[in-house]
């Protein structure tokens, strides 16, 4: 843990909702300049903890201490603004020191005599408040919000989240508390935010499922599990390593407990009459051992290889598809693509470039302007969409899944019940009896994912599947997709998820341009970076050449050219040529001597006579190249 000034100190914090304990007596701190990532499964209290820290929710016990005069910026998971505000007005809505000063300044100007104006002007200068609105517009533009006068009521939920993020960054707080900041950001925005947070010295407490973001930004990881907080002083990669060590130690302890559990179970069955008095302590010990065994079952989470329905060799063909929304919004233009069997494709591109529209055209929900999608007869889609989650809140979790199927076919005669399937996706039996309305947002997304997979599709179309899913669920989904014997299309801004799942990309560039890249996201970014660097180097060389004076004759070198030195590669080539030329000249002399000796038989004479002109040609070529290099060396 950093030894700088503590900005936030939490001691023995506890929170429960009814009978549900979220966390109990947890303690941690965030120091000056420290960047902390918080990890937990959905429904274990991440967002509740964030709300408590920012004063939006109460707690049972404990103490929360902020450094005096600390400025805190909080990004909620689902921010809310009055619908009548414009985008730019929303940046002034949540009061802060600067916006309060601007309001006082404007009120002063509207007051006869403008009392205290000189002092307010000095304060505006010192806080750099004059360009507050301009800075707001710059950050909004980075987050792809350009219509600053548009009413908040007309924005999508994702756009409102981006306005709220801009608002938080704009306040320039000492401590940033961010709940899922990468949701609804496209890849360029995520990388911009990642670099922004890495460069500055602000303290940070962050909840996110973006594992690359965690690894590159955070210096410490907190894991909330089993009502307890575990602290790891390192990046996400370090956390994975140390958590594995912790789980191995726990599993070894649980294995010992399981052996005792079996013995206690035998005793409980043999001695039912002994439970009354003297053996009460053994009954209580048995209950503890039973809980330990259950925890082991939850941790084990074996890979789930579900049998998908048969899929033929013909999947789908996009035949010269075009789609636009007016003259300024071209999604596709004469797009052709033949999707192959077992293909796992990722779709990336800026927000608004047409990724979701493409998916909806494939599924027949949106009609193209021209062209068509030809779908194979055996294709059975399973569609996980951004807005497709709709449940009857009065139903229990288990009933939602049983409405789709009672069992899941694993192949080879093996089957899973709906309850067993839910357990694999982190819904234990007691949670399966919970009503839908009691689930957290992330748990509802996880249940929605289960309903899609339970239908045994052979072609999965996943549109932003990682939003609001915790890291453990993502790991389970990644294993599921790795074993999935079918086709997959993933639209996602989660770089880590894309790297693990897809084997190539469709890159929507906008204005109907779509590139097909044979690789995952990281490989694409590396290729794109190398290409950009190559173009910049070529541009620099062209600019330099344009500035050089033209040569008086094509056969004469300019003064600048004659000053060029040999590269390392050219120098090594020159050394090699010198050795080879020496060997060839020695061989030439030996052949000439032999030919003049008069002692050769006919076959040897013929061989050497053919070798001599070939050798002379090779010697001339190498000598000419050596002279060229010598001329450069000058």
Coordinates of C-alpha atoms in Angstrom, one line a residue:
X1 CA 0.0 0.0 0.0
X2 CA 1.3 3.5 -0.8
X3 CA 2.7 5.5 2.1
X4 CA 1.4 8.8 0.9
X5 CA -1.3 10.9 2.6
X6 CA -4.5 8.8 3.0
X7 CA -7.4 10.5 1.1
X8 CA -10.0 7.9 2.1
X9 CA -9.9 5.5 5.1
X10 CA -12.6 2.9 5.7
X11 CA -12.6 0.9 9.0
X12 CA -14.8 -2.1 10.0
X13 CA -17.6 -1.3 7.5
X14 CA -20.7 -3.5 7.5
X15 CA -23.8 -3.6 5.3
X16 CA -26.8 -5.9 5.1
X17 CA -30.1 -5.8 3.2
X18 CA -32.6 -7.7 5.3
X19 CA -31.1 -11.1 6.0
X20 CA -28.6 -10.7 3.2
X21 CA -25.1 -9.8 4.4
X22 CA -23.2 -7.9 1.7
X23 CA -19.9 -7.3 3.6
X24 CA -18.9 -7.4 7.2
X25 CA -16.2 -5.4 9.1
X26 CA -14.2 -4.6 5.9
X27 CA -11.3 -2.1 6.1
X28 CA -9.2 -0.4 3.4
X29 CA -7.8 3.0 2.4
X30 CA -6.9 4.9 -0.7
X31 CA -3.8 7.1 -0.5
X32 CA -2.7 10.1 -2.4
X33 CA -1.9 9.1 -6.0
X34 CA -3.0 5.5 -5.5
X35 CA -5.2 3.8 -8.1
X36 CA -7.3 1.0 -6.7
X37 CA -9.5 -1.5 -8.7
X38 CA -12.5 -3.2 -6.9
X39 CA -13.5 -6.7 -8.1
X40 CA -16.5 -8.7 -7.0
X41 CA -19.2 -10.9 -8.4
X42 CA -22.5 -9.3 -9.3
X43 CA -24.9 -9.0 -6.4
X44 CA -22.1 -9.0 -3.7
X45 CA -22.3 -5.3 -3.1
X46 CA -19.8 -3.4 -5.3
X47 CA -22.2 -0.6 -6.3
X48 CA -23.7 -0.6 -2.8
X49 CA -20.2 0.0 -1.4
X50 CA -19.5 2.8 -3.9
X51 CA -22.9 4.5 -3.0
X52 CA -22.1 4.2 0.7
X53 CA -18.6 5.8 0.2
X54 CA -20.2 8.7 -1.7
X55 CA -23.0 9.3 0.8
X56 CA -25.9 8.0 -1.3
X57 CA -26.6 5.0 0.9
X58 CA -26.4 4.2 4.7
X59 CA -24.6 1.4 6.4
X60 CA -24.9 -0.6 9.7
X61 CA -21.5 -0.2 11.3
X62 CA -18.0 1.2 10.7
X63 CA -16.3 4.5 10.0
X64 CA -15.6 6.3 6.7
X65 CA -13.1 9.2 6.9
X66 CA -12.1 11.5 4.1
X67 CA -9.2 14.0 4.3
X68 CA -10.5 17.4 5.1
X69 CA -11.3 19.6 2.0
X70 CA -10.9 16.6 -0.3
X71 CA -12.7 17.0 -3.7
X72 CA -14.4 13.7 -4.7
X73 CA -15.8 13.0 -8.2
X74 CA -18.3 10.1 -8.3
X75 CA -19.5 8.4 -11.5
X76 CA -22.6 6.4 -10.7
X77 CA -23.4 3.1 -12.6
X78 CA -26.7 4.6 -13.8
X79 CA -26.5 8.4 -13.6
X80 CA -29.6 10.6 -13.8
X81 CA -30.2 14.2 -14.9
X82 CA -33.4 16.2 -15.4
X83 CA -34.6 15.6 -18.9
X84 CA -35.0 19.3 -19.8
X85 CA -31.3 20.1 -19.3
X86 CA -29.1 20.5 -22.3
X87 CA -25.9 18.5 -22.5
X88 CA -23.8 21.6 -21.6
X89 CA -26.1 22.5 -18.8
X90 CA -25.7 19.1 -17.4
X91 CA -22.0 19.8 -17.0
X92 CA -23.0 22.5 -14.5
X93 CA -25.8 20.6 -12.8
X94 CA -23.8 18.7 -10.1
X95 CA -22.4 21.6 -8.1
X96 CA -18.7 21.9 -7.5
X97 CA -16.3 24.6 -6.4
X98 CA -15.9 25.9 -10.0
X99 CA -19.5 25.8 -11.0
X100 CA -20.5 27.5 -7.7
X101 CA -18.0 30.2 -8.4
X102 CA -19.3 30.8 -11.9
X103 CA -22.9 31.0 -10.6
X104 CA -21.8 33.6 -8.0
X105 CA -20.0 35.6 -10.7
X106 CA -23.1 35.6 -13.0
X107 CA -25.3 36.6 -10.0
X108 CA -23.0 39.4 -9.2
X109 CA -23.1 40.7 -12.8
X110 CA -26.9 40.7 -12.6
X111 CA -26.9 42.6 -9.3
X112 CA -26.9 46.4 -9.4
X113 CA -23.5 47.8 -8.5
X114 CA -21.9 44.4 -8.9
X115 CA -20.8 44.1 -5.3
X116 CA -17.6 42.0 -4.8
X117 CA -16.9 41.7 -8.5
X118 CA -13.1 42.4 -8.2
X119 CA -12.8 39.5 -5.7
X120 CA -14.8 37.2 -7.8
X121 CA -12.7 38.0 -10.9
X122 CA -9.5 37.1 -8.9
X123 CA -11.1 33.8 -7.8
X124 CA -12.2 33.1 -11.4
X125 CA -8.6 33.7 -12.5
X126 CA -7.0 31.5 -9.8
X127 CA -9.4 28.6 -10.5
X128 CA -9.2 28.9 -14.3
X129 CA -13.0 29.1 -14.4
X130 CA -13.2 31.3 -17.5
X131 CA -12.6 28.3 -19.9
X132 CA -14.7 25.8 -17.9
X133 CA -17.3 25.5 -20.6
X134 CA -14.7 25.2 -23.3
X135 CA -13.0 22.3 -21.4
X136 CA -16.4 20.7 -21.0
X137 CA -16.9 20.7 -24.8
X138 CA -13.4 19.3 -25.4
X139 CA -14.0 16.3 -23.0
X140 CA -17.5 15.7 -24.4
X141 CA -16.0 15.7 -27.9
X142 CA -13.5 13.1 -26.9
X143 CA -16.5 11.0 -25.7
X144 CA -18.3 11.5 -29.0
X145 CA -20.9 14.0 -27.7
X146 CA -21.0 16.9 -30.1
X147 CA -24.5 18.3 -29.9
X148 CA -24.0 20.4 -26.8
X149 CA -27.5 21.9 -26.9
X150 CA -29.4 18.6 -27.2
X151 CA -31.8 17.9 -24.3
X152 CA -30.7 15.1 -22.0
X153 CA -34.2 13.5 -22.5
X154 CA -33.2 12.7 -26.1
X155 CA -30.0 10.9 -25.2
X156 CA -29.6 7.1 -24.9
X157 CA -28.5 5.6 -21.6
X158 CA -25.0 5.2 -22.9
X159 CA -24.8 8.8 -24.0
X160 CA -26.0 10.0 -20.5
X161 CA -23.3 7.9 -19.0
X162 CA -20.7 9.6 -21.1
X163 CA -22.1 13.0 -20.2
X164 CA -21.8 12.1 -16.5
X165 CA -18.2 10.8 -17.1
X166 CA -17.3 14.1 -18.8
X167 CA -18.9 16.0 -15.8
X168 CA -16.8 14.0 -13.3
X169 CA -13.5 14.5 -15.2
X170 CA -14.3 18.2 -15.7
X171 CA -14.5 18.9 -11.9
X172 CA -10.8 17.9 -11.6
X173 CA -11.3 16.1 -8.2
X174 CA -8.5 14.9 -5.9
X175 CA -10.2 11.4 -5.8
X176 CA -12.1 9.8 -8.6
X177 CA -14.7 7.1 -7.7
X178 CA -15.8 5.5 -11.0
X179 CA -18.4 2.7 -11.2
X180 CA -18.1 0.9 -14.6
X181 CA -16.7 3.9 -16.5
X182 CA -15.9 1.9 -19.7
X183 CA -19.5 0.8 -20.3
X184 CA -21.0 2.4 -23.4
X185 CA -17.5 3.7 -24.5
X186 CA -16.1 2.6 -27.9
X187 CA -12.6 1.2 -28.1
X188 CA -11.0 4.6 -29.0
X189 CA -12.7 6.3 -26.0
X190 CA -11.7 3.5 -23.6
X191 CA -8.0 3.8 -24.7
X192 CA -8.2 7.6 -24.4
X193 CA -9.6 7.3 -20.8
X194 CA -7.1 4.6 -20.0
X195 CA -4.2 6.9 -21.1
X196 CA -5.8 9.9 -19.3
X197 CA -6.0 8.1 -16.0
X198 CA -2.5 6.6 -16.4
X199 CA -0.9 10.0 -17.1
X200 CA -2.4 12.0 -14.3
X201 CA -1.6 11.7 -10.5
X202 CA -5.3 11.6 -9.3
X203 CA -6.3 9.1 -6.8
X204 CA -8.7 6.5 -8.1
X205 CA -11.2 3.9 -6.8
X206 CA -12.6 2.0 -9.8
X207 CA -15.1 -0.7 -10.5
X208 CA -14.8 -2.2 -14.0
X209 CA -14.9 -5.6 -15.7
X210 CA -12.4 -4.4 -18.3
X211 CA -9.3 -6.5 -17.4
X212 CA -6.9 -4.7 -19.7
X213 CA -8.0 -1.4 -18.2
X214 CA -7.5 -2.8 -14.6
X215 CA -4.1 -4.1 -15.5
X216 CA -2.8 -0.9 -17.1
X217 CA -4.4 1.7 -14.8
X218 CA -4.6 0.2 -11.3
X219 CA -1.7 -0.3 -8.8
X220 CA -3.8 -2.2 -6.2
X221 CA -6.7 -4.6 -6.4
X222 CA -9.4 -5.1 -3.8
X223 CA -11.5 -8.3 -4.1
X224 CA -14.9 -8.4 -2.3
X225 CA -15.8 -12.1 -1.7
X226 CA -17.4 -14.1 1.1
X227 CA -18.4 -10.8 2.9
X228 CA -14.7 -10.0 3.2
X229 CA -12.3 -7.8 1.4
X230 CA -8.9 -9.1 0.2
X231 CA -6.2 -6.6 -0.7
X232 CA -3.6 -7.3 -3.4
X233 CA -0.7 -4.7 -3.8
X234 CA -0.2 -4.9 -7.6
X235 CA -1.8 -4.9 -11.0
X236 CA -4.5 -7.2 -12.2
X237 CA -1.9 -9.7 -13.5
X238 CA -0.3 -9.8 -10.0
X239 CA -3.8 -10.2 -8.5
X240 CA -4.5 -13.3 -10.7
X241 CA -1.2 -14.9 -9.6
X242 CA -1.7 -14.2 -5.9
X243 CA -5.4 -15.1 -5.9
X244 CA -4.4 -18.5 -7.4
X245 CA -2.0 -19.0 -4.5
X246 CA -4.7 -18.0 -2.0
X247 CA -7.3 -20.4 -3.6
X248 CA -4.8 -23.3 -3.6
X249 CA -4.2 -22.8 0.1
X250 CA -8.0 -22.5 0.7
X251 CA -8.7 -25.6 -1.4
X252 CA -6.1 -27.6 0.6
X253 CA -7.8 -26.5 3.8
X254 CA -11.3 -27.3 2.4
X255 CA -10.1 -30.8 1.2
X256 CA -9.1 -31.6 4.8
X257 CA -12.5 -30.2 5.9
X258 CA -14.3 -32.4 3.3
X259 CA -12.6 -35.6 4.7
X260 CA -13.8 -34.6 8.1
X261 CA -17.2 -33.8 6.6
X262 CA -17.6 -37.3 5.2
X263 CA -16.7 -38.8 8.6
X264 CA -19.1 -36.5 10.4
X265 CA -21.8 -37.4 8.0
X266 CA -21.3 -41.1 8.7
X267 CA -21.5 -40.4 12.4
X268 CA -24.6 -38.2 12.1
X269 CA -26.4 -41.0 10.2
X270 CA -25.3 -43.6 12.7
X271 CA -26.1 -41.7 15.8
X272 CA -29.3 -39.8 15.3
X273 CA -30.3 -40.2 19.0
X274 CA -27.1 -38.5 20.2
X275 CA -28.0 -35.1 18.8
X276 CA -29.7 -33.9 21.9
X277 CA -27.2 -32.9 24.6
X278 CA -23.6 -34.1 24.9
X279 CA -23.0 -34.3 21.1
X280 CA -24.4 -30.8 20.4
X281 CA -20.8 -29.5 19.7
X282 CA -20.4 -32.2 17.0
X283 CA -23.7 -31.1 15.3
X284 CA -22.5 -27.5 15.2
X285 CA -19.1 -28.6 13.9
X286 CA -20.8 -30.6 11.2
X287 CA -22.7 -27.5 10.1
X288 CA -19.5 -25.6 9.7
X289 CA -17.9 -28.5 7.7
X290 CA -21.0 -28.6 5.5
X291 CA -20.6 -24.9 4.7
X292 CA -16.9 -25.5 3.8
X293 CA -17.8 -28.3 1.4
X294 CA -20.4 -26.1 -0.3
X295 CA -17.8 -23.4 -0.8
X296 CA -15.5 -25.9 -2.5
X297 CA -18.3 -26.9 -4.8
X298 CA -18.9 -23.3 -5.8
X299 CA -15.2 -22.7 -6.4
X300 CA -14.7 -25.8 -8.6
X301 CA -16.8 -24.6 -11.5
X302 CA -15.8 -27.2 -14.1
X303 CA -15.8 -26.3 -17.8
X304 CA -19.3 -26.6 -19.3
X305 CA -19.2 -28.2 -22.7
X306 CA -22.8 -28.0 -24.0
X307 CA -23.8 -29.7 -27.1
X308 CA -25.2 -27.3 -29.7
X309 CA -27.6 -28.3 -32.4
X310 CA -26.1 -29.5 -35.7
X311 CA -25.0 -26.8 -38.1
X312 CA -24.4 -27.4 -41.8
X313 CA -21.6 -26.1 -44.1
X314 CA -23.7 -23.2 -45.3
X315 CA -24.0 -20.5 -42.7
X316 CA -24.8 -17.2 -44.2
X317 CA -23.8 -15.1 -47.2
X318 CA -24.1 -11.3 -47.3
X319 CA -24.7 -10.6 -51.0
X320 CA -23.7 -7.0 -51.8
X321 CA -25.7 -5.5 -48.9
X322 CA -26.2 -1.7 -48.7
X323 CA -27.9 0.2 -45.8
X324 CA -28.1 3.9 -44.9
X325 CA -30.2 6.3 -42.9
X326 CA -30.3 9.4 -45.0
X327 CA -27.4 10.7 -47.1
X328 CA -25.1 11.3 -44.1
X329 CA -25.4 8.0 -42.4
X330 CA -24.1 5.1 -44.6
X331 CA -23.8 1.8 -42.7
X332 CA -22.9 -0.6 -45.5
X333 CA -22.2 -0.2 -49.2
X334 CA -22.2 -3.2 -51.5
X335 CA -20.9 -5.4 -48.7
X336 CA -20.2 -9.0 -49.5
X337 CA -19.2 -11.7 -47.0
X338 CA -19.4 -15.5 -46.9
X339 CA -19.4 -16.7 -43.3
X340 CA -17.8 -20.1 -42.7
X341 CA -18.6 -23.0 -40.4
X342 CA -17.3 -22.7 -36.8
X343 CA -16.1 -19.1 -37.4
X344 CA -15.7 -16.8 -34.4
X345 CA -15.8 -13.2 -35.6
X346 CA -15.5 -10.0 -33.7
X347 CA -17.1 -6.7 -34.9
X348 CA -15.5 -3.4 -33.7
X349 CA -15.8 0.2 -34.7
X350 CA -16.9 3.6 -33.2
X351 CA -20.3 4.1 -31.7
X352 CA -22.8 4.8 -34.4
X353 CA -20.8 3.1 -37.2
X354 CA -23.5 0.5 -37.7
X355 CA -22.3 -2.6 -35.8
X356 CA -25.7 -3.3 -34.1
X357 CA -27.6 -2.5 -37.3
X358 CA -25.5 -5.1 -39.2
X359 CA -26.4 -7.7 -36.6
X360 CA -30.1 -6.8 -36.8
X361 CA -30.0 -7.1 -40.6
X362 CA -28.4 -10.6 -40.3
X363 CA -31.2 -11.6 -37.9
X364 CA -33.9 -10.2 -40.1
X365 CA -35.0 -7.5 -37.7
X366 CA -33.9 -4.6 -40.0
X367 CA -34.2 -4.8 -43.8
X368 CA -31.3 -3.7 -46.1
X369 CA -31.8 -1.1 -48.7
X370 CA -30.4 -3.4 -51.3
X371 CA -28.7 -6.8 -51.4
X372 CA -29.7 -9.7 -49.1
X373 CA -28.6 -12.1 -46.4
X374 CA -28.9 -15.8 -47.4
X375 CA -29.1 -17.9 -44.2
X376 CA -28.3 -21.7 -44.1
X377 CA -31.3 -24.0 -43.3
X378 CA -29.6 -25.5 -40.2
X379 CA -28.7 -22.2 -38.6
X380 CA -30.3 -21.6 -35.2
X381 CA -29.5 -18.2 -33.8
X382 CA -29.1 -17.3 -30.1
X383 CA -29.2 -13.5 -29.8
X384 CA -27.9 -11.6 -26.7
X385 CA -28.7 -8.0 -27.3
X386 CA -28.2 -4.7 -25.5
X387 CA -31.9 -4.1 -25.0
X388 CA -33.4 -7.6 -25.2
X389 CA -33.6 -8.3 -21.5
X390 CA -37.2 -8.5 -20.4
X391 CA -38.4 -10.6 -17.5
X392 CA -41.6 -11.1 -15.4
X393 CA -40.3 -9.6 -12.1
X394 CA -42.8 -11.9 -10.2
X395 CA -41.1 -15.1 -11.5
X396 CA -38.4 -16.9 -9.7
X397 CA -35.0 -17.3 -11.3
X398 CA -35.3 -21.1 -11.8
X399 CA -38.8 -20.7 -13.4
X400 CA -37.4 -18.2 -15.9
X401 CA -35.0 -20.8 -17.2
X402 CA -37.3 -23.7 -17.0
X403 CA -39.7 -21.9 -19.2
X404 CA -37.1 -22.3 -22.0
X405 CA -35.9 -25.9 -21.2
X406 CA -35.9 -28.3 -18.3
X407 CA -32.5 -29.8 -19.2
X408 CA -29.4 -29.1 -21.3
X409 CA -27.9 -31.7 -23.6
X410 CA -24.1 -32.2 -22.9
X411 CA -23.8 -34.9 -25.6
X412 CA -22.9 -38.6 -25.0
X413 CA -26.1 -39.2 -23.1
X414 CA -25.2 -36.6 -20.4
X415 CA -27.7 -33.9 -19.4
X416 CA -27.8 -31.0 -17.0
X417 CA -31.0 -29.9 -15.3
X418 CA -31.9 -26.2 -15.4
X419 CA -30.9 -25.8 -11.8
X420 CA -27.4 -27.4 -12.5
X421 CA -27.0 -25.1 -15.5
X422 CA -27.8 -22.0 -13.4
X423 CA -25.3 -23.1 -10.7
X424 CA -22.6 -23.2 -13.3
X425 CA -23.4 -19.5 -14.0
X426 CA -23.1 -18.6 -10.3
X427 CA -26.7 -19.0 -9.3
X428 CA -26.6 -21.3 -6.2
X429 CA -29.8 -23.2 -5.3
X430 CA -30.9 -20.6 -2.7
X431 CA -30.5 -17.8 -5.3
X432 CA -32.5 -19.7 -7.8
X433 CA -35.6 -19.3 -5.6
X434 CA -35.2 -15.5 -5.5
X435 CA -37.7 -13.4 -7.4
X436 CA -36.3 -11.6 -10.4
X437 CA -37.1 -8.1 -9.0
X438 CA -34.6 -8.7 -6.2
X439 CA -31.7 -9.3 -8.6
X440 CA -29.0 -6.7 -9.2
X441 CA -28.5 -5.3 -12.7
X442 CA -25.5 -7.6 -13.3
X443 CA -27.4 -10.6 -12.0
X444 CA -30.2 -9.9 -14.4
X445 CA -27.7 -9.7 -17.3
X446 CA -26.3 -13.0 -16.2
X447 CA -29.8 -14.6 -16.1
X448 CA -30.5 -13.2 -19.6
X449 CA -27.3 -14.9 -20.8
X450 CA -28.5 -18.2 -19.3
X451 CA -31.8 -17.9 -21.2
X452 CA -30.0 -17.4 -24.5
X453 CA -27.6 -20.3 -24.0
X454 CA -30.4 -22.7 -22.7
X455 CA -32.0 -22.6 -26.1
X456 CA -29.1 -24.7 -27.5
X457 CA -28.3 -22.4 -30.5
X458 CA -25.6 -23.2 -33.0
X459 CA -24.9 -19.6 -34.0
X460 CA -24.5 -17.1 -31.1
X461 CA -24.8 -13.4 -31.8
X462 CA -23.6 -11.5 -28.8
X463 CA -24.1 -7.7 -28.9
X464 CA -22.1 -6.1 -26.0
X465 CA -22.3 -9.2 -23.8
X466 CA -19.7 -7.9 -21.3
X467 CA -21.6 -4.8 -20.1
X468 CA -22.5 -5.2 -16.4
X469 CA -21.2 -8.8 -16.2
X470 CA -18.6 -9.4 -13.5
X471 CA -15.2 -10.9 -14.3
X472 CA -16.0 -14.3 -12.9
X473 CA -19.0 -14.6 -15.2
X474 CA -16.9 -13.4 -18.2
X475 CA -14.3 -16.1 -17.5
X476 CA -17.1 -18.7 -17.5
X477 CA -18.6 -17.3 -20.7
X478 CA -15.1 -17.3 -22.3
X479 CA -14.6 -21.0 -21.4
X480 CA -18.1 -21.8 -22.8
X481 CA -17.4 -20.1 -26.1
X482 CA -14.0 -21.7 -26.4
X483 CA -15.7 -25.1 -26.2
X484 CA -18.7 -24.0 -28.3
X485 CA -19.2 -26.2 -31.4
X486 CA -20.9 -23.5 -33.5
X487 CA -20.5 -20.1 -34.9
X488 CA -20.1 -16.9 -33.0
X489 CA -20.3 -13.2 -33.8
X490 CA -19.3 -10.8 -30.9
X491 CA -19.9 -7.0 -30.9
X492 CA -17.9 -5.8 -28.0
X493 CA -15.7 -3.0 -26.6
X494 CA -14.0 -5.4 -24.2
X495 CA -10.6 -5.9 -25.6
X496 CA -9.6 -8.7 -23.3
X497 CA -12.8 -10.7 -24.2
X498 CA -12.3 -10.1 -27.9
X499 CA -8.7 -11.3 -27.8
X500 CA -9.7 -14.5 -26.1
X501 CA -12.7 -15.4 -28.3
X502 CA -12.4 -14.2 -31.9
X503 CA -10.1 -15.3 -34.7
X504 CA -10.7 -12.4 -37.0
X505 CA -12.5 -9.0 -37.1
X506 CA -14.8 -6.9 -39.2
X507 CA -13.7 -3.3 -38.5
X508 CA -16.5 -0.8 -39.2
X509 CA -14.7 2.4 -40.1
X510 CA -17.9 4.5 -40.8
X511 CA -19.4 5.8 -44.1
X512 CA -20.0 2.2 -45.3
X513 CA -16.3 1.2 -45.1
X514 CA -15.7 -2.3 -43.5
X515 CA -12.3 -3.9 -43.3
X516 CA -11.8 -7.6 -42.8
X517 CA -8.8 -8.2 -40.5
X518 CA -7.4 -11.8 -39.9
X519 CA -6.6 -11.6 -36.2
X520 CA -7.8 -10.5 -32.8
X521 CA -8.1 -7.0 -31.4
X522 CA -4.5 -6.6 -30.0
X523 CA -3.0 -7.8 -33.3
X524 CA -5.2 -5.4 -35.2
X525 CA -4.0 -2.4 -33.0
X526 CA -0.4 -3.5 -33.4
X527 CA -0.9 -3.7 -37.2
X528 CA -2.7 -0.4 -37.3
X529 CA 0.1 1.3 -35.2
X530 CA 2.8 -0.2 -37.4
X531 CA 1.0 1.0 -40.6
X532 CA 0.5 4.5 -39.1
X533 CA 4.2 4.7 -38.2
X534 CA 5.2 3.5 -41.7
X535 CA 3.0 6.2 -43.3
X536 CA 4.5 8.9 -41.0
X537 CA 8.0 7.8 -41.9
X538 CA 7.2 7.8 -45.6
X539 CA 5.6 11.3 -45.3
X540 CA 8.7 12.6 -43.4
X541 CA 11.0 11.2 -46.1
X542 CA 8.9 12.7 -48.9
X543 CA 8.9 16.1 -47.1
X544 CA 12.7 15.9 -46.7
X545 CA 13.2 15.0 -50.3
X546 CA 11.0 17.9 -51.4
X547 CA 13.2 20.3 -49.4
X548 CA 16.5 19.0 -50.9
X549 CA 17.9 21.0 -53.9
X550 CA 17.6 19.2 -57.2
X551 CA 20.7 17.6 -58.6
X552 CA 22.4 19.3 -61.7
X553 CA 22.7 15.9 -63.4
X554 CA 21.1 12.5 -62.9
X555 CA 24.6 10.9 -63.0
X556 CA 26.0 13.2 -60.3
X557 CA 25.4 12.8 -56.5
X558 CA 24.5 15.9 -54.5
X559 CA 26.8 17.0 -51.7
X560 CA 24.3 15.7 -49.1
X561 CA 24.1 12.2 -50.8
X562 CA 27.9 11.8 -50.8
X563 CA 27.9 12.4 -47.0
X564 CA 25.6 9.4 -46.4
X565 CA 27.3 6.7 -44.2
X566 CA 26.9 3.0 -44.6
X567 CA 24.2 1.3 -42.5
X568 CA 25.1 -1.5 -40.2
X569 CA 23.6 -4.0 -42.6
X570 CA 25.5 -2.5 -45.6
X571 CA 28.8 -2.6 -43.6
X572 CA 28.3 -6.3 -42.8
X573 CA 27.5 -6.9 -46.5
X574 CA 30.7 -5.2 -47.5
X575 CA 32.8 -7.3 -45.1
X576 CA 31.2 -10.5 -46.5
X577 CA 31.8 -9.4 -50.1
X578 CA 35.5 -8.8 -49.3
X579 CA 35.9 -12.3 -48.0
X580 CA 33.9 -13.8 -50.9
X581 CA 35.9 -11.9 -53.5
X582 CA 39.1 -13.1 -52.0
X583 CA 38.0 -16.7 -52.2
X584 CA 36.8 -16.3 -55.8
X585 CA 40.1 -14.8 -56.9
X586 CA 42.0 -17.6 -55.2
X587 CA 39.8 -20.2 -57.0
X588 CA 40.2 -18.4 -60.3
X589 CA 44.0 -18.5 -60.0
X590 CA 43.9 -22.2 -59.2
X591 CA 41.7 -23.0 -62.2
X592 CA 43.9 -21.0 -64.5
X593 CA 47.0 -22.8 -63.3
X594 CA 45.3 -26.2 -63.7
X595 CA 44.2 -25.4 -67.2
X596 CA 47.7 -24.5 -68.2
X597 CA 49.3 -27.6 -66.6
X598 CA 48.5 -30.0 -69.4
X599 CA 47.9 -32.8 -66.9
X600 CA 44.1 -32.8 -66.8
X601 CA 41.9 -35.5 -68.2
X602 CA 39.1 -34.7 -70.6
X603 CA 36.3 -34.6 -68.0
X604 CA 38.2 -32.4 -65.5
X605 CA 39.2 -30.1 -68.3
X606 CA 35.6 -29.7 -69.5
X607 CA 34.4 -29.0 -65.9
X608 CA 36.9 -26.3 -65.2
X609 CA 36.4 -24.7 -68.6
X610 CA 32.7 -24.3 -67.8
X611 CA 33.4 -23.1 -64.2
X612 CA 35.8 -20.4 -65.2
X613 CA 33.4 -18.0 -67.1
X614 CA 30.7 -18.5 -64.4
X615 CA 33.2 -17.7 -61.7
X616 CA 34.3 -14.6 -63.6
X617 CA 30.7 -13.4 -63.9
X618 CA 30.1 -13.9 -60.1
X619 CA 33.4 -12.2 -59.3
X620 CA 32.4 -9.2 -61.5
X621 CA 29.0 -8.9 -59.9
X622 CA 30.4 -9.0 -56.3
X623 CA 33.2 -6.6 -57.2
X624 CA 30.7 -4.1 -58.7
X625 CA 28.6 -4.2 -55.6
X626 CA 31.7 -3.8 -53.4
X627 CA 32.7 -0.7 -55.4
X628 CA 29.2 0.8 -54.9
X629 CA 29.4 0.4 -51.2
X630 CA 33.0 1.9 -51.2
X631 CA 31.7 4.9 -53.0
X632 CA 29.0 5.5 -50.4
X633 CA 31.6 5.1 -47.6
X634 CA 33.6 7.8 -49.4

